[in-house]
Structures are given as structure tokens and as C-alpha cells.
PDB file of C-alpha atoms in Angstrom:
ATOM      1  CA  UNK A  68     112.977 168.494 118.398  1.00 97.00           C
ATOM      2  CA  UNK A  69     112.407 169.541 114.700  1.00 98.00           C
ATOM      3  CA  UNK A  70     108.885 167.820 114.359  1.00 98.00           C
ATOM      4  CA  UNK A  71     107.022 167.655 110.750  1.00 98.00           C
ATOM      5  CA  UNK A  72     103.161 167.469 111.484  1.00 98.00           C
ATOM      6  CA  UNK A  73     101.251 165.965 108.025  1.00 98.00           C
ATOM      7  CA  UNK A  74      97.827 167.068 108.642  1.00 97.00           C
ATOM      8  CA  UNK A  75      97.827 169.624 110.671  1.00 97.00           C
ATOM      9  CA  UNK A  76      95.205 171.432 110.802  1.00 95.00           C
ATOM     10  CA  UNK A  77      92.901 168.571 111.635  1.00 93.00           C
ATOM     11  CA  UNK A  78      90.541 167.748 114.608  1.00 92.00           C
ATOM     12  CA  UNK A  79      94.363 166.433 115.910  1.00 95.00           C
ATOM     13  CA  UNK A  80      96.679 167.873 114.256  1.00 97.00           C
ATOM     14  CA  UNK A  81      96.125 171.469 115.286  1.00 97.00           C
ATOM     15  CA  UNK A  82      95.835 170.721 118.994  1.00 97.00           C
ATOM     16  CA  UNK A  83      98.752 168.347 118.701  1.00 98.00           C
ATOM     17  CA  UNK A  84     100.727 171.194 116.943  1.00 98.00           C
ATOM     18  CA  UNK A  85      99.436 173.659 119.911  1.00 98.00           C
ATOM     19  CA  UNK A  86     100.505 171.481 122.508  1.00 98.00           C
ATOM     20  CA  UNK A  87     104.224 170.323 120.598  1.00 98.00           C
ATOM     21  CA  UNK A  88     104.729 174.317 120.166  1.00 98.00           C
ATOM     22  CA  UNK A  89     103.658 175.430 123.670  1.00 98.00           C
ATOM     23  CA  UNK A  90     106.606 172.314 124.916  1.00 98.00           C
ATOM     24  CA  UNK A  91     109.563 174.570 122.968  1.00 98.00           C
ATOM     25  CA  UNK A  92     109.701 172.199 119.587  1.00 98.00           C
ATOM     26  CA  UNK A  93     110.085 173.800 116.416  1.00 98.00           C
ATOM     27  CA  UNK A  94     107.151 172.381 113.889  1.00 98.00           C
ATOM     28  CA  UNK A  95     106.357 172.569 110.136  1.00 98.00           C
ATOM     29  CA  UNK A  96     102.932 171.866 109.598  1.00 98.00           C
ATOM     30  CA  UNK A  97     101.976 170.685 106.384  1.00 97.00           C
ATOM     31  CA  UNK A  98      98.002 171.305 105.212  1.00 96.00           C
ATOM     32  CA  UNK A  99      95.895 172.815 102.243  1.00 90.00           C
ATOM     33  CA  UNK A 100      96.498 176.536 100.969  1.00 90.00           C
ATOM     34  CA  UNK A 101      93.952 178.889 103.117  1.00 91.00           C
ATOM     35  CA  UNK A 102      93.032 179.349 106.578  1.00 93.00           C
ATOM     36  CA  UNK A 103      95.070 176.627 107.647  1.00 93.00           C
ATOM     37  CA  UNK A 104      98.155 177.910 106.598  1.00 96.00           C
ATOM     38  CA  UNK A 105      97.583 181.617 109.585  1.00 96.00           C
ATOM     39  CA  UNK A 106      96.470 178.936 112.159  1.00 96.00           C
ATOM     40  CA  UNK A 107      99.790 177.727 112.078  1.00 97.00           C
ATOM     41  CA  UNK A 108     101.429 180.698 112.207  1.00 97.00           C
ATOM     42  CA  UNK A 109      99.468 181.828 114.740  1.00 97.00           C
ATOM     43  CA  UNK A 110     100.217 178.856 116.890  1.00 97.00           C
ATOM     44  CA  UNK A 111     104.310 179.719 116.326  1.00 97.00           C
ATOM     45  CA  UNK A 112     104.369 176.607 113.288  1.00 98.00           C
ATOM     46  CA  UNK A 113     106.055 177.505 110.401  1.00 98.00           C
ATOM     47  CA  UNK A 114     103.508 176.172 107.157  1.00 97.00           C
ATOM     48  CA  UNK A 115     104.015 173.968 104.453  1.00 97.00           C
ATOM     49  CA  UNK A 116     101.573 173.610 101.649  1.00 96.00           C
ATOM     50  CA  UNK A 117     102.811 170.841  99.895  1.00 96.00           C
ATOM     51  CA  UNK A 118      99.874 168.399  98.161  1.00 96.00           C
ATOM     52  CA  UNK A 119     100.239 164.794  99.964  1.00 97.00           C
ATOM     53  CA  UNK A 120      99.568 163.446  96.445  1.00 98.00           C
ATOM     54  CA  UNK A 121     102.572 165.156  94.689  1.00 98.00           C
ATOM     55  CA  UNK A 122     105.418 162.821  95.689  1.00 98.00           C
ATOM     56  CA  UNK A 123     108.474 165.443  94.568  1.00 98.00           C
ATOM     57  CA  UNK A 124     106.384 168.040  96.935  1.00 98.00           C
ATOM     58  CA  UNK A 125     106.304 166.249  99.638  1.00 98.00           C
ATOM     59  CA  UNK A 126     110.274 165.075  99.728  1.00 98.00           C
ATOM     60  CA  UNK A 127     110.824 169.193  99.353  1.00 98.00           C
ATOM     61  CA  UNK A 128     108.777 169.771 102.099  1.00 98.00           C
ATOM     62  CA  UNK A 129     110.297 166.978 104.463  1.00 98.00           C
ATOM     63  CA  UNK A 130     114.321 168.112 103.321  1.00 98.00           C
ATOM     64  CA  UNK A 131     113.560 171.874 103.730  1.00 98.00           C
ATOM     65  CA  UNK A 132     111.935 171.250 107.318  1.00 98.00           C
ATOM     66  CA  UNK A 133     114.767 168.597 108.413  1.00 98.00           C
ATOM     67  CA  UNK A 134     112.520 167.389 110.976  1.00 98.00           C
ATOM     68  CA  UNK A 135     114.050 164.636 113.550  1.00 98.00           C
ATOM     69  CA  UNK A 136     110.382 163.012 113.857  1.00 98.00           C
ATOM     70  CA  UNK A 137     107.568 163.106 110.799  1.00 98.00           C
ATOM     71  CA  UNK A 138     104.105 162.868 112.478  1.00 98.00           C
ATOM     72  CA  UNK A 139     101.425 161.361 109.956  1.00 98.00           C
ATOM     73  CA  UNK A 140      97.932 162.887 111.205  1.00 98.00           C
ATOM     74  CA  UNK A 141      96.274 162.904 107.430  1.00 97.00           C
ATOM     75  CA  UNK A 142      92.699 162.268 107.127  1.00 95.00           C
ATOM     76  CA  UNK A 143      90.009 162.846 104.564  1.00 93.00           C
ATOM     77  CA  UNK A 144      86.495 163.013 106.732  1.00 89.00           C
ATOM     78  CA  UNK A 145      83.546 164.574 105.894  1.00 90.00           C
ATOM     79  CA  UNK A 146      81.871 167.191 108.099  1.00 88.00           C
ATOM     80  CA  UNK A 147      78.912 164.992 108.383  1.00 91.00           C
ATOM     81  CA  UNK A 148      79.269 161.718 110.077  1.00 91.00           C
ATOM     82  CA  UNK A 149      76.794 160.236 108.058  1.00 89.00           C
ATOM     83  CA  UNK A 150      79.079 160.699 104.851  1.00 92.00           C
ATOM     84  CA  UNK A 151      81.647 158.704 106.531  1.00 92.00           C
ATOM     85  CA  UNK A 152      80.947 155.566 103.990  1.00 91.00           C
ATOM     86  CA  UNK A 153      81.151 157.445 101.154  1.00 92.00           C
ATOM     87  CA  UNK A 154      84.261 159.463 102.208  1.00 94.00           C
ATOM     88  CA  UNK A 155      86.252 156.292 102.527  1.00 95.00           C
ATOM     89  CA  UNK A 156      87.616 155.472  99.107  1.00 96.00           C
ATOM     90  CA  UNK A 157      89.129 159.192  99.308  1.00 96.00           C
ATOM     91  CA  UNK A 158      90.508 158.490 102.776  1.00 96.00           C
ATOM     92  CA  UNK A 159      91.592 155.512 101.605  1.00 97.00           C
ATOM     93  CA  UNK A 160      93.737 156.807  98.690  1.00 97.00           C
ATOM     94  CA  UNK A 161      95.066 159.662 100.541  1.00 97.00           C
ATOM     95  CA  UNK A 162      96.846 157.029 103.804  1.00 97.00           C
ATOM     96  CA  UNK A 163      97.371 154.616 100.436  1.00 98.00           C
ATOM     97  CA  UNK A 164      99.640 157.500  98.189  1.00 98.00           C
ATOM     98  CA  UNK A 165      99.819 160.132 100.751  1.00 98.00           C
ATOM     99  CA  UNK A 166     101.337 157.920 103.461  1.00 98.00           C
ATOM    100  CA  UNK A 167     103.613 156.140 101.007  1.00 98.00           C
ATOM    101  CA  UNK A 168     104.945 159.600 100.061  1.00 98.00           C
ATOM    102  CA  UNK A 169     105.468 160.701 103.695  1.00 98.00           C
ATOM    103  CA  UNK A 170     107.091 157.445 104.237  1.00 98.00           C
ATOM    104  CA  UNK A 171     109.459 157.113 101.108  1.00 97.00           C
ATOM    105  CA  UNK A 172     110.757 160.726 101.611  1.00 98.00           C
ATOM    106  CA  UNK A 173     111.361 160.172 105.011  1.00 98.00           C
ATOM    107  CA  UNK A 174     113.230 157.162 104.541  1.00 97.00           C
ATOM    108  CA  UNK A 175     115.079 158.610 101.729  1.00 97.00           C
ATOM    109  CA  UNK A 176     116.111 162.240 104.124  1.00 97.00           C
ATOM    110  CA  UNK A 177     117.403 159.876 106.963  1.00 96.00           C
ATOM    111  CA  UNK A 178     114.292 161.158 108.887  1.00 98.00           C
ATOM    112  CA  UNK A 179     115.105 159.635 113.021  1.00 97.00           C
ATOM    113  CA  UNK A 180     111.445 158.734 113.644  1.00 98.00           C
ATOM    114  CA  UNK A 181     107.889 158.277 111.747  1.00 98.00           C
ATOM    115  CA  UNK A 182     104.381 158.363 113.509  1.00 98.00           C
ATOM    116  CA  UNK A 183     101.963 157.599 111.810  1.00 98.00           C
ATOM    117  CA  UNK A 184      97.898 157.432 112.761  1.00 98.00           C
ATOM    118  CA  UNK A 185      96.168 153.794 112.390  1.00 98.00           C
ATOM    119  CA  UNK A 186      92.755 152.856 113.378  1.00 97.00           C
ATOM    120  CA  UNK A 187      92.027 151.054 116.958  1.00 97.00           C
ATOM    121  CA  UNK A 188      88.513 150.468 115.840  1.00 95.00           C
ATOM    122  CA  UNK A 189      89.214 148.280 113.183  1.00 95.00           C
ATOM    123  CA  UNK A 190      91.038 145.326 115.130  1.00 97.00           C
ATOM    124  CA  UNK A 191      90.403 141.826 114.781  1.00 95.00           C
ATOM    125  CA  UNK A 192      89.325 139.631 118.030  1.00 95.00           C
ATOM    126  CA  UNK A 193      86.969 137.301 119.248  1.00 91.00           C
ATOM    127  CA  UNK A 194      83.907 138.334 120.545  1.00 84.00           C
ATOM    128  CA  UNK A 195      84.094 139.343 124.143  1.00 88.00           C
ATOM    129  CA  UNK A 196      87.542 139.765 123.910  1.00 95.00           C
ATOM    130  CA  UNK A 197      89.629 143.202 123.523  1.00 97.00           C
ATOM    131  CA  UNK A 198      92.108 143.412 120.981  1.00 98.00           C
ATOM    132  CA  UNK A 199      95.767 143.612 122.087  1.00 97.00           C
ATOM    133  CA  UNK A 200      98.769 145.321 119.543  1.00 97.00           C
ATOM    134  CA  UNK A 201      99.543 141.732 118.173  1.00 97.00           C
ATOM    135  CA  UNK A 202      96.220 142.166 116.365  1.00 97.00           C
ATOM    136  CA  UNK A 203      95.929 142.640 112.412  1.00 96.00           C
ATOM    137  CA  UNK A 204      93.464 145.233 111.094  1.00 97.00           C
ATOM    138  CA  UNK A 205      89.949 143.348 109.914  1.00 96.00           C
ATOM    139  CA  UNK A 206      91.350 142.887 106.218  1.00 97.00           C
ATOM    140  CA  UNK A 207      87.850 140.907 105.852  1.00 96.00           C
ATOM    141  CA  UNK A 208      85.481 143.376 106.769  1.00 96.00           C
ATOM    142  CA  UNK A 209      82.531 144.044 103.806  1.00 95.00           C
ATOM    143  CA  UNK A 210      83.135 146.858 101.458  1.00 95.00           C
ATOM    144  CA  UNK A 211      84.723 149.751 101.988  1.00 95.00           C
ATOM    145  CA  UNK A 212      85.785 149.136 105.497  1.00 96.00           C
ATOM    146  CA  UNK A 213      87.816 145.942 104.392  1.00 97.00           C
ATOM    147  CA  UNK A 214      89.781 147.896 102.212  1.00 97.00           C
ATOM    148  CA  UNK A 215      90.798 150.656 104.453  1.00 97.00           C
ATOM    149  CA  UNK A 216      92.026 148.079 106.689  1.00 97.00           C
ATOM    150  CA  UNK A 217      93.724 146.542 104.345  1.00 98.00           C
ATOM    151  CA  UNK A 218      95.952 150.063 103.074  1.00 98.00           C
ATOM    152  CA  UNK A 219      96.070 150.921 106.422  1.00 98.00           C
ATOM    153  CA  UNK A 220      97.413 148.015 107.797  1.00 98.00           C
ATOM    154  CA  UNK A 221      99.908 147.733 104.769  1.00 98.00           C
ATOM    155  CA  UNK A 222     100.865 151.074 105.664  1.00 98.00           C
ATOM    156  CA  UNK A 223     102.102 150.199 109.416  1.00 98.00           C
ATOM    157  CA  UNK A 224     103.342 147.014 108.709  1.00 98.00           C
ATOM    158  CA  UNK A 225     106.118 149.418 106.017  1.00 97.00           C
ATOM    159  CA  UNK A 226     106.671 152.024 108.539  1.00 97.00           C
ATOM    160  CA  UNK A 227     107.848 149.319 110.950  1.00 97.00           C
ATOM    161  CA  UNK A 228     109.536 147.207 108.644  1.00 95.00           C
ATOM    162  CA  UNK A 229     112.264 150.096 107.533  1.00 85.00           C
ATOM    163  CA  UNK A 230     115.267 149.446 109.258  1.00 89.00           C
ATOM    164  CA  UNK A 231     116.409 153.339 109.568  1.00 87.00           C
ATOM    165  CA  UNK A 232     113.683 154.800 110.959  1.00 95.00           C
ATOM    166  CA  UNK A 233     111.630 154.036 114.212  1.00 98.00           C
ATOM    167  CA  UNK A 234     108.320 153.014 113.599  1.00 98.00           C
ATOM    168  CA  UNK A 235     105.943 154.114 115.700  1.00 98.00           C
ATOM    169  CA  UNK A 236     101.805 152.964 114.829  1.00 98.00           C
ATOM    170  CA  UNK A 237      99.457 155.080 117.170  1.00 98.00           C
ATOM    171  CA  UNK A 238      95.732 153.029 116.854  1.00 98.00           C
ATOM    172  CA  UNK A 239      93.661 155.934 118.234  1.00 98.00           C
ATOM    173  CA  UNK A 240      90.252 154.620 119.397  1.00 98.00           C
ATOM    174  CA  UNK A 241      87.188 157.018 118.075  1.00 98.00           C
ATOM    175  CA  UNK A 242      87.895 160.669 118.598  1.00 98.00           C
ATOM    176  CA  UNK A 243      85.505 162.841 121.247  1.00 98.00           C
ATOM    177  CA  UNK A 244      85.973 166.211 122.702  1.00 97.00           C
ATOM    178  CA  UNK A 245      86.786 169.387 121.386  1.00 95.00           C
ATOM    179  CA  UNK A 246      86.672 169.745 116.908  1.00 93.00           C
ATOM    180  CA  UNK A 247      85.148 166.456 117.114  1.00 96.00           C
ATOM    181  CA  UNK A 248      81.923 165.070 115.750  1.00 96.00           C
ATOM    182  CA  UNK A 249      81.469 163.292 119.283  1.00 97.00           C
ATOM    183  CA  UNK A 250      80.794 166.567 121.818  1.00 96.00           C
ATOM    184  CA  UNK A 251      77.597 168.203 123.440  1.00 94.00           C
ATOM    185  CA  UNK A 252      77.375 170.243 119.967  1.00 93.00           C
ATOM    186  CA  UNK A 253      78.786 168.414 117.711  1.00 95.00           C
ATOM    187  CA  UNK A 254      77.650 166.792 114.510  1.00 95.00           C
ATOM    188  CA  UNK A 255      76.691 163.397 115.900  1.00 96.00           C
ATOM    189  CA  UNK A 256      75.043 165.442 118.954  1.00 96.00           C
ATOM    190  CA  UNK A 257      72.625 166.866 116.201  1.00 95.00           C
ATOM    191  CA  UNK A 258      71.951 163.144 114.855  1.00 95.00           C
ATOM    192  CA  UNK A 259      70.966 161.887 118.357  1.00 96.00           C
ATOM    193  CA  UNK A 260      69.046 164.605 118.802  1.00 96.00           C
ATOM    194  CA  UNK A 261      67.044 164.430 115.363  1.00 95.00           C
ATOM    195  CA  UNK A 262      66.377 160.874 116.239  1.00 94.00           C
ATOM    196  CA  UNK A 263      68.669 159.830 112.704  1.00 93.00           C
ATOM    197  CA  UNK A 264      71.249 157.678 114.828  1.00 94.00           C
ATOM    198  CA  UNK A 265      69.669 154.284 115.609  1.00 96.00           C
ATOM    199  CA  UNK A 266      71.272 151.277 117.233  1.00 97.00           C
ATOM    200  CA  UNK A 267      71.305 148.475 114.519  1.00 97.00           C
ATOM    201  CA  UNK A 268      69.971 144.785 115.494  1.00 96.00           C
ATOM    202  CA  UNK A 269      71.424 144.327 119.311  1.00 97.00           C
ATOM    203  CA  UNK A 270      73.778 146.808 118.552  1.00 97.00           C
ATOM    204  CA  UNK A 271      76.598 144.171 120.364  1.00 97.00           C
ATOM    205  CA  UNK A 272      79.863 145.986 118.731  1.00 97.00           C
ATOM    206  CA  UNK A 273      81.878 146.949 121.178  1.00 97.00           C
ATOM    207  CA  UNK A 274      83.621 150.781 120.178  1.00 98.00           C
ATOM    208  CA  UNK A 275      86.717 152.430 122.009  1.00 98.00           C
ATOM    209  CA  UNK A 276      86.941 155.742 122.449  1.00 98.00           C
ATOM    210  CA  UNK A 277      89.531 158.378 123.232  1.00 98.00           C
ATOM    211  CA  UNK A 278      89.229 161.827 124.453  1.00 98.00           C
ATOM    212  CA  UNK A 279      91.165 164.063 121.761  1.00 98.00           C
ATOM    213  CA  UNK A 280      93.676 165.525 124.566  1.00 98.00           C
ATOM    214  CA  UNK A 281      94.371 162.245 125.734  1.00 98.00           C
ATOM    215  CA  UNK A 282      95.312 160.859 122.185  1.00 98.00           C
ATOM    216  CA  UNK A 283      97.742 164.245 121.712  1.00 98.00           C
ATOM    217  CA  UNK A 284      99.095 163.274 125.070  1.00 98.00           C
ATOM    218  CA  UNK A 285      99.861 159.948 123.999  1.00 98.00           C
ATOM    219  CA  UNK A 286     101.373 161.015 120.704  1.00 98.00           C
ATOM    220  CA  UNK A 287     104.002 163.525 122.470  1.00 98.00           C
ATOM    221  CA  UNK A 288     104.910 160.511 124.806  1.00 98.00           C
ATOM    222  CA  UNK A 289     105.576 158.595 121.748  1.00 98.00           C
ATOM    223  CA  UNK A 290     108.062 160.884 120.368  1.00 98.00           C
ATOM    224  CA  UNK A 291     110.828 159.443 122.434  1.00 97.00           C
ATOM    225  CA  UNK A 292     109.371 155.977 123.287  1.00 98.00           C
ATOM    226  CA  UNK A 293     109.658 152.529 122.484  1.00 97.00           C
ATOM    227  CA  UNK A 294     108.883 152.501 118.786  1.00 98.00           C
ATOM    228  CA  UNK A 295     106.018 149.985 117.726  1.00 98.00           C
ATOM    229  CA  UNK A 296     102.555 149.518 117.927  1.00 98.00           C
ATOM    230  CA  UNK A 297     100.271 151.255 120.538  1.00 98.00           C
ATOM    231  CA  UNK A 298      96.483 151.320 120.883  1.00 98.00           C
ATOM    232  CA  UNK A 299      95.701 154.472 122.105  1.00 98.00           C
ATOM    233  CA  UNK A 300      92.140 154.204 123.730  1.00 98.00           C
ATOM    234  CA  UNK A 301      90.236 154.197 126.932  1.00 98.00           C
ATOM    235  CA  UNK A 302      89.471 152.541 129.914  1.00 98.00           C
ATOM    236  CA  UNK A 303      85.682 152.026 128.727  1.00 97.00           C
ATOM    237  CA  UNK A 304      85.154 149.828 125.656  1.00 98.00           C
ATOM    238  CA  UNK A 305      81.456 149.490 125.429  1.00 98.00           C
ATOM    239  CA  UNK A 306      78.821 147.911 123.266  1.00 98.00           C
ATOM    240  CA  UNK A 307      76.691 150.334 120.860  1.00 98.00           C
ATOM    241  CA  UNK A 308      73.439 149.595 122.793  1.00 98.00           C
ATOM    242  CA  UNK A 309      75.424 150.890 125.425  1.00 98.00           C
ATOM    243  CA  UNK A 310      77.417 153.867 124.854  1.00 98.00           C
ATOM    244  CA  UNK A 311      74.731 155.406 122.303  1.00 98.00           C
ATOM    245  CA  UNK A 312      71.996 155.666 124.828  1.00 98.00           C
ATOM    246  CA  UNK A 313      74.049 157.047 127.186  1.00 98.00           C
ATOM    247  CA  UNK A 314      75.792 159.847 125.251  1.00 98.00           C
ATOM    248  CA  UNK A 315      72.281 160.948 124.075  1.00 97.00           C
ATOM    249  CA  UNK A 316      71.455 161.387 127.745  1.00 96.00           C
ATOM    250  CA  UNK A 317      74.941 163.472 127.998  1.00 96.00           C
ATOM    251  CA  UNK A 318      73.677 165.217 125.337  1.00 93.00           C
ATOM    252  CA  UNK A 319      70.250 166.057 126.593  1.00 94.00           C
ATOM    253  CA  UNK A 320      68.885 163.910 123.491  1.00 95.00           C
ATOM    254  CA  UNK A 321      66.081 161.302 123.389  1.00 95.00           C
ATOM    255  CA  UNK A 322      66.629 157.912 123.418  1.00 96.00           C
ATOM    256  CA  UNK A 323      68.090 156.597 120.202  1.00 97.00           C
ATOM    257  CA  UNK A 324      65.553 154.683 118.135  1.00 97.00           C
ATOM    258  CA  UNK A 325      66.046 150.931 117.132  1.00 96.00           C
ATOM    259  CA  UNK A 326      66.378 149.365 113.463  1.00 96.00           C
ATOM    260  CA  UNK A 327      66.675 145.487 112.837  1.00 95.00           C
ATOM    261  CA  UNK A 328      69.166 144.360 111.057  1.00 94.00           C
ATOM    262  CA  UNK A 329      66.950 143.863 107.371  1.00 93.00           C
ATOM    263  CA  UNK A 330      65.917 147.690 108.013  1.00 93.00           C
ATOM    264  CA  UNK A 331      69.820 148.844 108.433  1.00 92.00           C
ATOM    265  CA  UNK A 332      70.606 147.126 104.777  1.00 91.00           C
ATOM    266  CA  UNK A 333      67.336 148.251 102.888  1.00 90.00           C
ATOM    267  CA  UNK A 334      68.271 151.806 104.417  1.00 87.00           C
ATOM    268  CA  UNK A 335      71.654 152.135 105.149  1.00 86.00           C
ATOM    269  CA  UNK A 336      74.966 149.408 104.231  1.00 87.00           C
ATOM    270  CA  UNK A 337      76.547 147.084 105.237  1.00 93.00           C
ATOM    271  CA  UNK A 338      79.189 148.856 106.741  1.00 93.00           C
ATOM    272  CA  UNK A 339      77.042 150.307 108.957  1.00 92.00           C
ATOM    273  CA  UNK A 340      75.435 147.344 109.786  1.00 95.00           C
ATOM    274  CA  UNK A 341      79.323 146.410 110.081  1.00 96.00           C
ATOM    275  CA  UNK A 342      79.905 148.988 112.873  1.00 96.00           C
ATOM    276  CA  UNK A 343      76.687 148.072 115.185  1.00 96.00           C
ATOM    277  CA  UNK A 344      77.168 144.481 115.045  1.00 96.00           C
ATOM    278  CA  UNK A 345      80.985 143.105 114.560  1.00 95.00           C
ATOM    279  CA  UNK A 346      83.518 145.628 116.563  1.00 96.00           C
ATOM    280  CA  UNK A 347      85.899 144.985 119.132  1.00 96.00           C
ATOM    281  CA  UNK A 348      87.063 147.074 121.855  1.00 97.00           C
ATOM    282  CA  UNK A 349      91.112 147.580 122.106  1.00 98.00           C
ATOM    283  CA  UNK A 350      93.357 147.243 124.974  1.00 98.00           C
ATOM    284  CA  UNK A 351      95.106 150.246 125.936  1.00 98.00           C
ATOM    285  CA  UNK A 352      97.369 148.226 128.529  1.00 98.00           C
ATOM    286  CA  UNK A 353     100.875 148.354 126.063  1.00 98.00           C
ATOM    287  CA  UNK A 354     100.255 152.282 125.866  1.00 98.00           C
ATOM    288  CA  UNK A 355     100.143 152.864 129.945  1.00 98.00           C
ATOM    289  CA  UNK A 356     103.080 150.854 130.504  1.00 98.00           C
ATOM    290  CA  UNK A 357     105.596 152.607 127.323  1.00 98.00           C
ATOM    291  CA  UNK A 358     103.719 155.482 126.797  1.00 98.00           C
ATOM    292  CA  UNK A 359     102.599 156.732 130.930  1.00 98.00           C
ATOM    293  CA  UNK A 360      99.152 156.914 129.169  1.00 98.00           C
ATOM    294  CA  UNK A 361      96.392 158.005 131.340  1.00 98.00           C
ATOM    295  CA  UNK A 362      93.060 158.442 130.053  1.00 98.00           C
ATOM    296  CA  UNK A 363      90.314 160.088 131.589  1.00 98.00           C
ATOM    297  CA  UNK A 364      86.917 157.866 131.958  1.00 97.00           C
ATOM    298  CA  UNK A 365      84.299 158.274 128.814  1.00 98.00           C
ATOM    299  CA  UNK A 366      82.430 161.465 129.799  1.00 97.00           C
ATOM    300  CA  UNK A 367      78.894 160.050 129.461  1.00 97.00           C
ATOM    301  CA  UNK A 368      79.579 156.254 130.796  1.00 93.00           C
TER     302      UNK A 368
END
């Protein structure tokens, strides 16, 4: 297939461009003027620097690379987790404009298929329950949060209502493994490990993760599946109090300390307080059945 990769030179969409490459498809990758632009090459990608802001830029990019499938991978993170709050309003914008100019141009250029990348951490259940693809994104959740759920789920709910294109809404769990911040060295590693990741109240949110190769796997399987919604997440959904402990003992780290909740708001948000205390888990059970998605257990259950 001719494949257009937005994003991709990120923590997935390098490794997805690797692996798409290395199975014979011929990719455009489209990512910032510098480094990113010889990694493609390197990988056998051609490049495309177009800004996801500049609408006019991005339909260029899109008709020159003809692609059959447009993969959105676009993110806006910072390289330390504990900017992740303040990051938001930028990630935000960029799935907000960004995604609605992937979207309109590929509409417009008769594109076959869209992927785009949606949060699985982000869905709204009950407590003790996991949260199945018929669930909306938690458009009520404080601050900035609430409105990154909101674009976001605006965003799939257009990609799946446009009757030309199949719509295909990938809700990756949280990211671990290789170029992510969850690994043995990586940046939340060095938070454990400096004792500046504490579990907040009874730390009873429930977070799914997904190994990085597993989630590319998952996104090549979706490039001629069922179109629709897929969360793309473990086997191991697990409270904070849980997990947290247990990947600083993966990690050769101390025990994380504990913060009640008052602490968390005098020191921290509400968001985070948001992510200890009111997350569900996601059931991955549409994505082995459409997708033949098999995901290795959490390394440091």
C-alpha cells in the first residue's frame, strides 16, 4: 500500500514506519524539518515536512504522496512526564487543527482509509468495570483533561462519520517499551527512582497499558480490517497502588512514596489527582477478535 504516516518520527511513528517499510509498503512520513526528516530516509520513507497547522500544506502533502491509507500518529508531549499537564493545551490544539487538516484533505483526495490515534485511558465506566469501544471519552473530566477528551473524541466521532473513507479509531492504552517514558531508563524510571512519583490518596485508578510493538502490531492489522473503534491495550489493567509499586521494583527503584489527596492539590492538580483516583481500565476483547491482537503480559506485573 501507499501509506501516509502524520507523525512520524514519534515514540510510534518511527517504529511503525520501520516495521510498514520492512513489510514492502511505500510510506511518506510527514514530521518537523531536521533530524527527522534522514531517519526516514534512512528507514527507506520518503519525507514530508509539511506544518500540521498549515491546512494548504498539508492537502499538498497528502495529493503528492497519494497514499491509499493516512495514519494519524501526531502528538505534542514533553520529554518530561511531569510536564504532561502543561503540554496539553498544545496537544490539544495540534489533534483539534492538525487532525481536522489531515482529515479534510483526506476526504477531499478520495483518500481509501484514515487511522487515526485516540486515547484508551480516557474512557468512561463505572468503577470496577473496564471500558468496552461503545464508551465515550470522559468529556467531564476537570481541566485540561476534560477538554482533550472532548477534541479528541470530536475528532473520532468525524473520522467515522465520513461516508468515503473508512474510519478506523485506534485507543492505545499508555505507551511502555522502547522511546518511551515507561522503560528501565526511561524518564518515569528516573522519577521512581528520585522518589518524585507518589501514589495519590488510594491510588484506586485503574491504567491500561500497551507495549509499543504491540500497539504498531495492532495498527498494521488495522490497515485492512474492519474499520471502527478498537482499544488497543493489554491483558493487565491495574490500579495505581498497584502497577506503580511494582514497576519501581522492575526498575530496581524504592518504593514509591504516598501523598493524600489535600497534599496532591496543594502540590500538584487536579488532573493529577484525576489520574490516581478516577481511571478505568479498557477492554481489549473487540481488538483480538478483528484485529488477531496479541499482547504480551505487562513486564513488571
Amino acid at each position: 500500500m501507499k501509506i501516509f504516516v502524520a507523525g512520524a518520527t514519534g515514540a510510534v511513528g518511527l517504529p511503525l514506519v520501520r516495521a510498514l517499510c520492512t513489510l514492502g509498503h511505500r510510506v511518506v512520513g510527514m514530521t518537523r524539518a531536521g533530524p527527522g526528516v534522514d531517519r526516514l530516509r534512512e528507514l527507506g520513507a520518503a519525507a514530508s515536512t509539511a506544518d500540521a497547522f498549515d491546512p494548504k500544506a498539508v492537502r499538498v502533502a497528502i495529493e503528492t504522496a497519494a497514499p491509499d491509507v493516512v495514519i494519524d500518529q501526531l502528538t505534542w508531549l514533553p520529554a518530561n512526564p511531569a510536564d504532561i499537564i502543561k503540554s496539553m493545551p498544545n496537544d490539544t490544539r495540534l489533534h483539534r487543527e492538525g487532525g481536522n487538516n489531515l482529515l479534510v484533505a483526506a476526504r477531499e483526495l478520495s483518500v481509501k482509509r484514515y487511522v487515526l490515534q485516540s486515547r484508551g485511558f480516557y474512557l468512561d465506566a463505572a468503577a470496577g468495570e473496564l471500558a468496552d469501544e461503545s464508551a465515550k471519552l470522559r468529556y467531564d473530566a476537570p481541566g485540561e483533561i476534560g477538554e482533550s477528551a472532548r477534541v479528541i473524541g470530536a475528532y473520532e466521532d468525524q473520522a467515522l462519520a465520513s461516508p468515503a473513507l473508512d474510519g478506523v479509531v485506534l485507543r492505545y492504552g499508555f505507551f511502555y517499551g522502547p522511546g518511551t517514558w515507561y522503560r528501565p531508563d526511561g524518564a518515569v524510571a528516573e522519577q521512581v527512582r528520585k522518589r518524585e512519583a507518589a501514589i495519590i490518596g488510594e491510588g484506586n485508578a485503574v491504567w491500561s497499558f500497551v507495549h509499543i510493538d504491540d500497539a504498531i502490531a495492532a495498527t498494521i492489522a488495522s490497515l485492512t480490517a474492519e474499520p471502527g473503534i478498537y482499544n488497543v491495550v493489554d491483558d493487565d489493567p491495574l490500579p495505581v497502588s498497584e502497577w506503580l509499586p511494582a514497576f519501581a521494583r522492575w526498575g530496581d527503584a524504592p518504593e514509591p512514596p504516598r501523598v493524600s489527596l489535600e497534599q496532591a492539590l496543594e502540590t500538584a492538580s487536579e488532573e493529577a489527582v484525576y489520574y490516581h483516583t478516577k481511571l478505568t481500565g479498557a477492554s481489549n476483547s473487540r481488538a483480538k477478535a478483528k484485529l488477531g491482537f496479541v499482547p504480551r503480559p505487562l513486564l513488571w506485573k
